[in-house]
PDB file of C-alpha atoms in Angstrom:
ATOM      1  CA  SER A 294     122.841  92.359 -46.660  1.00  0.00           C
ATOM      2  CA  GLN A 295     120.158  91.170 -49.393  1.00  0.00           C
ATOM      3  CA  THR A 296     119.550  87.227 -47.668  1.00  0.00           C
ATOM      4  CA  ILE A 297     115.814  85.643 -49.274  1.00  0.00           C
ATOM      5  CA  HIS A 298     114.474  82.520 -47.496  1.00  0.00           C
ATOM      6  CA  GLN A 299     112.347  79.978 -48.361  1.00  0.00           C
ATOM      7  CA  TRP A 300     110.268  77.954 -46.923  1.00  0.00           C
ATOM      8  CA  PRO A 301     109.147  74.791 -45.598  1.00  0.00           C
ATOM      9  CA  ALA A 302     112.555  73.287 -45.608  1.00  0.00           C
ATOM     10  CA  THR A 303     111.212  69.097 -46.387  1.00  0.00           C
ATOM     11  CA  LEU A 304     107.927  68.849 -47.240  1.00  0.00           C
ATOM     12  CA  VAL A 305     105.736  65.320 -47.644  1.00  0.00           C
ATOM     13  CA  GLN A 306     102.761  65.895 -49.447  1.00  0.00           C
ATOM     14  CA  PRO A 307      99.950  62.535 -51.240  1.00  0.00           C
ATOM     15  CA  VAL A 308      99.159  62.629 -54.969  1.00  0.00           C
ATOM     16  CA  GLY A 309      96.893  65.216 -55.163  1.00  0.00           C
ATOM     17  CA  SER A 310      96.323  67.761 -52.317  1.00  0.00           C
ATOM     18  CA  PRO A 311      97.936  70.907 -52.899  1.00  0.00           C
ATOM     19  CA  LEU A 312     100.770  73.457 -52.376  1.00  0.00           C
ATOM     20  CA  SER A 313     102.002  76.601 -51.420  1.00  0.00           C
ATOM     21  CA  LEU A 314     105.445  77.057 -50.970  1.00  0.00           C
ATOM     22  CA  GLU A 315     106.681  80.502 -50.476  1.00  0.00           C
ATOM     23  CA  CYS A 316     109.712  83.155 -50.975  1.00  0.00           C
ATOM     24  CA  THR A 317     111.044  85.674 -49.679  1.00  0.00           C
ATOM     25  CA  VAL A 318     113.780  87.967 -50.983  1.00  0.00           C
ATOM     26  CA  GLU A 319     115.172  90.620 -47.959  1.00  0.00           C
ATOM     27  CA  GLY A 320     117.826  94.154 -48.809  1.00  0.00           C
ATOM     28  CA  THR A 321     116.431  94.867 -52.007  1.00  0.00           C
ATOM     29  CA  SER A 322     113.633  95.947 -54.059  1.00  0.00           C
ATOM     30  CA  ASN A 323     111.897  95.634 -57.710  1.00  0.00           C
ATOM     31  CA  PRO A 324     114.647  91.243 -57.476  1.00  0.00           C
ATOM     32  CA  ASN A 325     113.829  89.496 -60.739  1.00  0.00           C
ATOM     33  CA  LEU A 326     112.292  86.490 -59.012  1.00  0.00           C
ATOM     34  CA  TYR A 327     113.171  82.174 -60.104  1.00  0.00           C
ATOM     35  CA  TRP A 328     111.739  79.157 -59.620  1.00  0.00           C
ATOM     36  CA  TYR A 329     113.061  76.663 -60.024  1.00  0.00           C
ATOM     37  CA  ARG A 330     112.885  72.867 -60.187  1.00  0.00           C
ATOM     38  CA  GLN A 331     115.822  69.333 -59.623  1.00  0.00           C
ATOM     39  CA  ALA A 332     114.139  66.379 -60.520  1.00  0.00           C
ATOM     40  CA  ALA A 333     116.868  63.595 -58.433  1.00  0.00           C
ATOM     41  CA  GLY A 334     119.487  63.712 -60.202  1.00  0.00           C
ATOM     42  CA  ARG A 335     119.188  66.325 -63.018  1.00  0.00           C
ATOM     43  CA  GLY A 336     120.527  69.599 -64.235  1.00  0.00           C
ATOM     44  CA  LEU A 337     117.461  72.936 -62.540  1.00  0.00           C
ATOM     45  CA  GLN A 338     115.282  73.762 -64.790  1.00  0.00           C
ATOM     46  CA  LEU A 339     113.483  77.379 -65.260  1.00  0.00           C
ATOM     47  CA  LEU A 340     109.592  76.604 -64.003  1.00  0.00           C
ATOM     48  CA  PHE A 341     107.944  81.230 -63.848  1.00  0.00           C
ATOM     49  CA  TYR A 342     110.173  84.220 -63.653  1.00  0.00           C
ATOM     50  CA  SER A 343     109.214  87.815 -62.313  1.00  0.00           C
ATOM     51  CA  ILE A 344     109.886  91.129 -62.544  1.00  0.00           C
ATOM     52  CA  GLY A 345     108.054  93.285 -60.944  1.00  0.00           C
ATOM     53  CA  ILE A 346     105.102  92.769 -59.027  1.00  0.00           C
ATOM     54  CA  ASP A 347     102.087  90.331 -60.525  1.00  0.00           C
ATOM     55  CA  GLN A 348     104.146  89.846 -63.515  1.00  0.00           C
ATOM     56  CA  ILE A 349     104.526  85.678 -64.032  1.00  0.00           C
ATOM     57  CA  SER A 350     105.872  83.875 -67.046  1.00  0.00           C
ATOM     58  CA  SER A 351     106.164  80.582 -67.404  1.00  0.00           C
ATOM     59  CA  GLU A 352     108.814  78.906 -68.819  1.00  0.00           C
ATOM     60  CA  VAL A 353     106.584  75.698 -69.485  1.00  0.00           C
ATOM     61  CA  PRO A 354     103.851  74.096 -69.333  1.00  0.00           C
ATOM     62  CA  GLN A 355     102.972  72.658 -66.353  1.00  0.00           C
ATOM     63  CA  ASN A 356     100.523  71.321 -63.095  1.00  0.00           C
ATOM     64  CA  LEU A 357     102.218  74.566 -61.041  1.00  0.00           C
ATOM     65  CA  SER A 358     101.736  78.401 -61.078  1.00  0.00           C
ATOM     66  CA  ALA A 359     103.740  81.039 -59.440  1.00  0.00           C
ATOM     67  CA  SER A 360     102.378  84.316 -57.843  1.00  0.00           C
ATOM     68  CA  ARG A 361     104.184  87.996 -56.652  1.00  0.00           C
ATOM     69  CA  PRO A 362     101.310  89.228 -54.250  1.00  0.00           C
ATOM     70  CA  GLN A 363     104.368  92.129 -52.898  1.00  0.00           C
ATOM     71  CA  ASP A 364     106.910  93.272 -54.658  1.00  0.00           C
ATOM     72  CA  ARG A 365     109.691  90.962 -52.669  1.00  0.00           C
ATOM     73  CA  GLN A 366     107.663  87.769 -52.421  1.00  0.00           C
ATOM     74  CA  PHE A 367     106.685  84.845 -54.760  1.00  0.00           C
ATOM     75  CA  ILE A 368     104.704  82.068 -54.251  1.00  0.00           C
ATOM     76  CA  LEU A 369     104.663  78.667 -56.203  1.00  0.00           C
ATOM     77  CA  SER A 370     101.811  76.689 -55.994  1.00  0.00           C
ATOM     78  CA  SER A 371      99.565  73.152 -57.441  1.00  0.00           C
ATOM     79  CA  LYS A 372      95.414  72.830 -56.974  1.00  0.00           C
ATOM     80  CA  LYS A 373      96.871  68.778 -57.567  1.00  0.00           C
ATOM     81  CA  LEU A 374      99.664  68.084 -56.691  1.00  0.00           C
ATOM     82  CA  LEU A 375     101.126  64.042 -59.751  1.00  0.00           C
ATOM     83  CA  LEU A 376     103.634  62.553 -58.318  1.00  0.00           C
ATOM     84  CA  SER A 377     105.927  64.270 -60.978  1.00  0.00           C
ATOM     85  CA  ASP A 378     105.895  67.054 -59.699  1.00  0.00           C
ATOM     86  CA  SER A 379     108.471  65.274 -56.703  1.00  0.00           C
ATOM     87  CA  GLY A 380     111.678  67.170 -56.416  1.00  0.00           C
ATOM     88  CA  PHE A 381     114.109  70.067 -54.931  1.00  0.00           C
ATOM     89  CA  TYR A 382     112.512  73.369 -56.191  1.00  0.00           C
ATOM     90  CA  LEU A 383     114.372  76.659 -55.833  1.00  0.00           C
ATOM     91  CA  CYS A 384     113.479  79.990 -55.364  1.00  0.00           C
ATOM     92  CA  ALA A 385     116.061  82.222 -56.926  1.00  0.00           C
ATOM     93  CA  TRP A 386     116.470  86.407 -56.781  1.00  0.00           C
ATOM     94  CA  SER A 387     118.748  88.773 -59.202  1.00  0.00           C
ATOM     95  CA  VAL A 388     119.264  92.455 -59.575  1.00  0.00           C
ATOM     96  CA  THR A 389     117.985  93.370 -63.325  1.00  0.00           C
ATOM     97  CA  ASP A 390     122.181  93.203 -64.524  1.00  0.00           C
ATOM     98  CA  SER A 391     122.750  90.029 -65.175  1.00  0.00           C
ATOM     99  CA  ARG A 392     126.104  90.207 -64.823  1.00  0.00           C
ATOM    100  CA  PHE A 393     126.515  90.312 -61.424  1.00  0.00           C
ATOM    101  CA  GLY A 394     124.561  85.911 -61.539  1.00  0.00           C
ATOM    102  CA  TYR A 395     121.951  84.730 -58.925  1.00  0.00           C
ATOM    103  CA  THR A 396     121.453  84.237 -55.541  1.00  0.00           C
ATOM    104  CA  PHE A 397     119.400  80.508 -54.604  1.00  0.00           C
ATOM    105  CA  GLY A 398     117.348  79.850 -51.268  1.00  0.00           C
ATOM    106  CA  SER A 399     118.198  77.246 -49.259  1.00  0.00           C
ATOM    107  CA  GLY A 400     115.290  75.043 -51.429  1.00  0.00           C
ATOM    108  CA  THR A 401     112.889  72.613 -51.073  1.00  0.00           C
ATOM    109  CA  ARG A 402     112.042  69.661 -50.923  1.00  0.00           C
ATOM    110  CA  LEU A 403     108.878  67.690 -52.023  1.00  0.00           C
ATOM    111  CA  THR A 404     108.213  64.057 -51.784  1.00  0.00           C
ATOM    112  CA  VAL A 405     104.687  63.161 -53.447  1.00  0.00           C
ATOM    113  CA  VAL A 406     103.733  59.962 -52.047  1.00  0.00           C
TER     114      VAL A 406
ATOM    115  CA  ARG B 535     118.590  70.215 -77.870  1.00  0.00           C
ATOM    116  CA  LYS B 536     119.820  72.439 -74.589  1.00  0.00           C
ATOM    117  CA  GLU B 537     120.670  75.761 -74.310  1.00  0.00           C
ATOM    118  CA  VAL B 538     123.117  74.602 -71.905  1.00  0.00           C
ATOM    119  CA  GLU B 539     125.364  71.000 -71.982  1.00  0.00           C
ATOM    120  CA  GLN B 540     128.086  69.424 -69.858  1.00  0.00           C
ATOM    121  CA  ASP B 541     129.712  66.769 -69.277  1.00  0.00           C
ATOM    122  CA  PRO B 542     128.366  65.091 -66.022  1.00  0.00           C
ATOM    123  CA  GLY B 543     131.020  63.325 -64.755  1.00  0.00           C
ATOM    124  CA  PRO B 544     132.885  61.960 -62.523  1.00  0.00           C
ATOM    125  CA  PHE B 545     135.504  63.145 -63.198  1.00  0.00           C
ATOM    126  CA  ASN B 546     137.537  61.731 -59.626  1.00  0.00           C
ATOM    127  CA  VAL B 547     141.072  62.360 -59.554  1.00  0.00           C
ATOM    128  CA  PRO B 548     143.613  62.530 -56.960  1.00  0.00           C
ATOM    129  CA  GLU B 549     144.280  65.565 -54.440  1.00  0.00           C
ATOM    130  CA  GLY B 550     146.742  67.969 -55.710  1.00  0.00           C
ATOM    131  CA  ALA B 551     145.480  67.677 -59.384  1.00  0.00           C
ATOM    132  CA  THR B 552     144.581  69.919 -62.388  1.00  0.00           C
ATOM    133  CA  VAL B 553     141.170  68.740 -63.643  1.00  0.00           C
ATOM    134  CA  ALA B 554     139.191  70.921 -66.682  1.00  0.00           C
ATOM    135  CA  PHE B 555     135.446  70.905 -67.596  1.00  0.00           C
ATOM    136  CA  ASN B 556     134.167  72.558 -70.509  1.00  0.00           C
ATOM    137  CA  CYS B 557     130.260  73.895 -71.493  1.00  0.00           C
ATOM    138  CA  THR B 558     129.222  74.611 -74.535  1.00  0.00           C
ATOM    139  CA  TYR B 559     126.087  77.038 -74.687  1.00  0.00           C
ATOM    140  CA  SER B 560     123.721  77.011 -78.210  1.00  0.00           C
ATOM    141  CA  ASN B 561     122.774  80.669 -77.908  1.00  0.00           C
ATOM    142  CA  SER B 562     124.907  83.116 -79.417  1.00  0.00           C
ATOM    143  CA  ALA B 563     122.792  86.121 -78.063  1.00  0.00           C
ATOM    144  CA  SER B 564     124.250  84.202 -74.942  1.00  0.00           C
ATOM    145  CA  GLN B 565     125.324  87.353 -72.763  1.00  0.00           C
ATOM    146  CA  SER B 566     126.348  86.398 -69.557  1.00  0.00           C
ATOM    147  CA  PHE B 567     127.972  83.140 -68.370  1.00  0.00           C
ATOM    148  CA  PHE B 568     128.988  81.985 -64.792  1.00  0.00           C
ATOM    149  CA  TRP B 569     130.432  79.051 -63.436  1.00  0.00           C
ATOM    150  CA  TYR B 570     127.496  77.221 -60.433  1.00  0.00           C
ATOM    151  CA  ARG B 571     128.889  74.379 -57.472  1.00  0.00           C
ATOM    152  CA  GLN B 572     126.581  72.253 -56.302  1.00  0.00           C
ATOM    153  CA  ASP B 573     126.949  70.441 -53.244  1.00  0.00           C
ATOM    154  CA  CYS B 574     125.041  67.022 -52.873  1.00  0.00           C
ATOM    155  CA  ARG B 575     121.677  68.130 -51.432  1.00  0.00           C
ATOM    156  CA  LYS B 576     122.302  71.978 -50.590  1.00  0.00           C
ATOM    157  CA  GLU B 577     121.876  74.679 -53.742  1.00  0.00           C
ATOM    158  CA  PRO B 578     124.102  75.241 -56.265  1.00  0.00           C
ATOM    159  CA  LYS B 579     125.825  78.821 -55.186  1.00  0.00           C
ATOM    160  CA  LEU B 580     127.499  81.388 -57.788  1.00  0.00           C
ATOM    161  CA  LEU B 581     131.698  80.301 -57.887  1.00  0.00           C
ATOM    162  CA  MET B 582     132.705  82.748 -60.080  1.00  0.00           C
ATOM    163  CA  SER B 583     131.512  84.660 -63.322  1.00  0.00           C
ATOM    164  CA  VAL B 584     133.309  83.950 -67.112  1.00  0.00           C
ATOM    165  CA  TYR B 585     134.279  86.782 -69.023  1.00  0.00           C
ATOM    166  CA  SER B 586     135.516  87.436 -72.392  1.00  0.00           C
ATOM    167  CA  SER B 587     138.960  88.369 -71.044  1.00  0.00           C
ATOM    168  CA  GLY B 588     139.394  84.970 -68.854  1.00  0.00           C
ATOM    169  CA  ASN B 589     139.523  85.513 -64.999  1.00  0.00           C
ATOM    170  CA  GLU B 590     141.204  84.071 -62.252  1.00  0.00           C
ATOM    171  CA  ASP B 591     140.154  83.963 -58.487  1.00  0.00           C
ATOM    172  CA  GLY B 592     142.474  81.516 -56.394  1.00  0.00           C
ATOM    173  CA  ARG B 593     143.065  78.464 -57.919  1.00  0.00           C
ATOM    174  CA  PHE B 594     140.202  79.020 -59.598  1.00  0.00           C
ATOM    175  CA  THR B 595     140.067  79.623 -63.350  1.00  0.00           C
ATOM    176  CA  ALA B 596     137.154  80.338 -65.688  1.00  0.00           C
ATOM    177  CA  GLN B 597     137.390  81.104 -69.762  1.00  0.00           C
ATOM    178  CA  LEU B 598     135.053  81.873 -72.632  1.00  0.00           C
ATOM    179  CA  ASN B 599     135.054  81.835 -76.061  1.00  0.00           C
ATOM    180  CA  ARG B 600     132.238  83.847 -78.086  1.00  0.00           C
ATOM    181  CA  ALA B 601     134.016  82.319 -80.905  1.00  0.00           C
ATOM    182  CA  SER B 602     132.821  78.209 -80.615  1.00  0.00           C
ATOM    183  CA  GLN B 603     130.732  78.894 -77.993  1.00  0.00           C
ATOM    184  CA  TYR B 604     131.938  77.256 -74.752  1.00  0.00           C
ATOM    185  CA  ILE B 605     132.988  78.375 -71.256  1.00  0.00           C
ATOM    186  CA  SER B 606     135.443  76.064 -69.454  1.00  0.00           C
ATOM    187  CA  LEU B 607     136.890  75.722 -65.870  1.00  0.00           C
ATOM    188  CA  LEU B 608     140.218  75.133 -64.446  1.00  0.00           C
ATOM    189  CA  ILE B 609     141.263  74.087 -60.436  1.00  0.00           C
ATOM    190  CA  ARG B 610     144.586  73.615 -59.779  1.00  0.00           C
ATOM    191  CA  ASP B 611     145.249  72.517 -56.769  1.00  0.00           C
ATOM    192  CA  SER B 612     142.278  69.787 -56.308  1.00  0.00           C
ATOM    193  CA  LYS B 613     140.728  69.392 -52.821  1.00  0.00           C
ATOM    194  CA  LEU B 614     139.341  67.085 -51.040  1.00  0.00           C
ATOM    195  CA  SER B 615     137.287  70.092 -50.480  1.00  0.00           C
ATOM    196  CA  ASP B 616     136.549  70.669 -54.048  1.00  0.00           C
ATOM    197  CA  SER B 617     134.432  67.241 -54.762  1.00  0.00           C
ATOM    198  CA  ALA B 618     130.344  68.717 -55.673  1.00  0.00           C
ATOM    199  CA  THR B 619     128.476  69.703 -59.239  1.00  0.00           C
ATOM    200  CA  TYR B 620     129.517  71.753 -60.712  1.00  0.00           C
ATOM    201  CA  LEU B 621     127.080  74.135 -62.873  1.00  0.00           C
ATOM    202  CA  CYS B 622     127.104  76.402 -66.017  1.00  0.00           C
ATOM    203  CA  VAL B 623     125.074  78.424 -66.521  1.00  0.00           C
ATOM    204  CA  GLY B 624     123.979  81.591 -69.356  1.00  0.00           C
ATOM    205  CA  THR B 625     121.694  83.514 -70.199  1.00  0.00           C
ATOM    206  CA  TYR B 626     119.477  85.099 -72.518  1.00  0.00           C
ATOM    207  CA  ASN B 627     116.033  87.300 -72.004  1.00  0.00           C
ATOM    208  CA  PHE B 628     115.097  89.936 -69.527  1.00  0.00           C
ATOM    209  CA  ASN B 629     118.413  88.490 -67.454  1.00  0.00           C
ATOM    210  CA  LYS B 630     116.889  84.238 -67.355  1.00  0.00           C
ATOM    211  CA  PHE B 631     120.194  81.615 -66.561  1.00  0.00           C
ATOM    212  CA  TYR B 632     119.868  78.434 -68.124  1.00  0.00           C
ATOM    213  CA  PHE B 633     121.790  75.895 -66.644  1.00  0.00           C
ATOM    214  CA  GLY B 634     123.168  73.264 -66.942  1.00  0.00           C
ATOM    215  CA  SER B 635     122.615  69.262 -65.904  1.00  0.00           C
ATOM    216  CA  GLY B 636     127.045  69.636 -64.207  1.00  0.00           C
ATOM    217  CA  THR B 637     129.466  68.002 -63.847  1.00  0.00           C
ATOM    218  CA  LYS B 638     130.685  65.859 -61.406  1.00  0.00           C
ATOM    219  CA  LEU B 639     134.208  65.862 -59.012  1.00  0.00           C
ATOM    220  CA  ASN B 640     134.800  63.612 -56.169  1.00  0.00           C
ATOM    221  CA  VAL B 641     138.715  65.046 -55.516  1.00  0.00           C
ATOM    222  CA  LYS B 642     140.623  62.070 -53.581  1.00  0.00           C
ATOM    223  CA  PRO B 643     143.197  61.440 -50.903  1.00  0.00           C
TER     224      PRO B 643
END
């Protein structure tokens, strides 16, 4: 069966520090991969999606970047965090057929102080 | 305009009640639709897909109306454990999923 792992679960970082969040998927090949952010009390905002290695699309201009160095690995990064980067970051995967929905990782709660 | 919009609630209902949520979408080319459930401080989890013919899973019924561009979720015989935020989702090009902001449901004893 397929599983998705995301870490760390919680992170507190100072303003201006770098960020690296990692997500890996097991049990499938060539998944579509996604990064979402959910600000407190808000909906899910799609940040990046990837349909293959080194194929990344950005949905909104921001202080973040994403990379996919391996088929089942998706990394979210920032060189310098802003206070507004605080939120709940969720990685998700899907097969190429959208009828089957997404599966989310357990998320990383990031607080920038 | 948001791709997917839904009433944030909260909907406060007693146990055993029937409750319905609606959600509208703006892009008529949307391909697939889903309802997700999100518990407090947890990741969203797929509740059910939504088909044009309507579909039912136990106490839950989902409907899609393409002409009016809305989807609905009906929960019968509400349980305390149904308390959560319900997110509606539409998909677009390359399987991008756009989420509504969620409707909060509180089921009271």
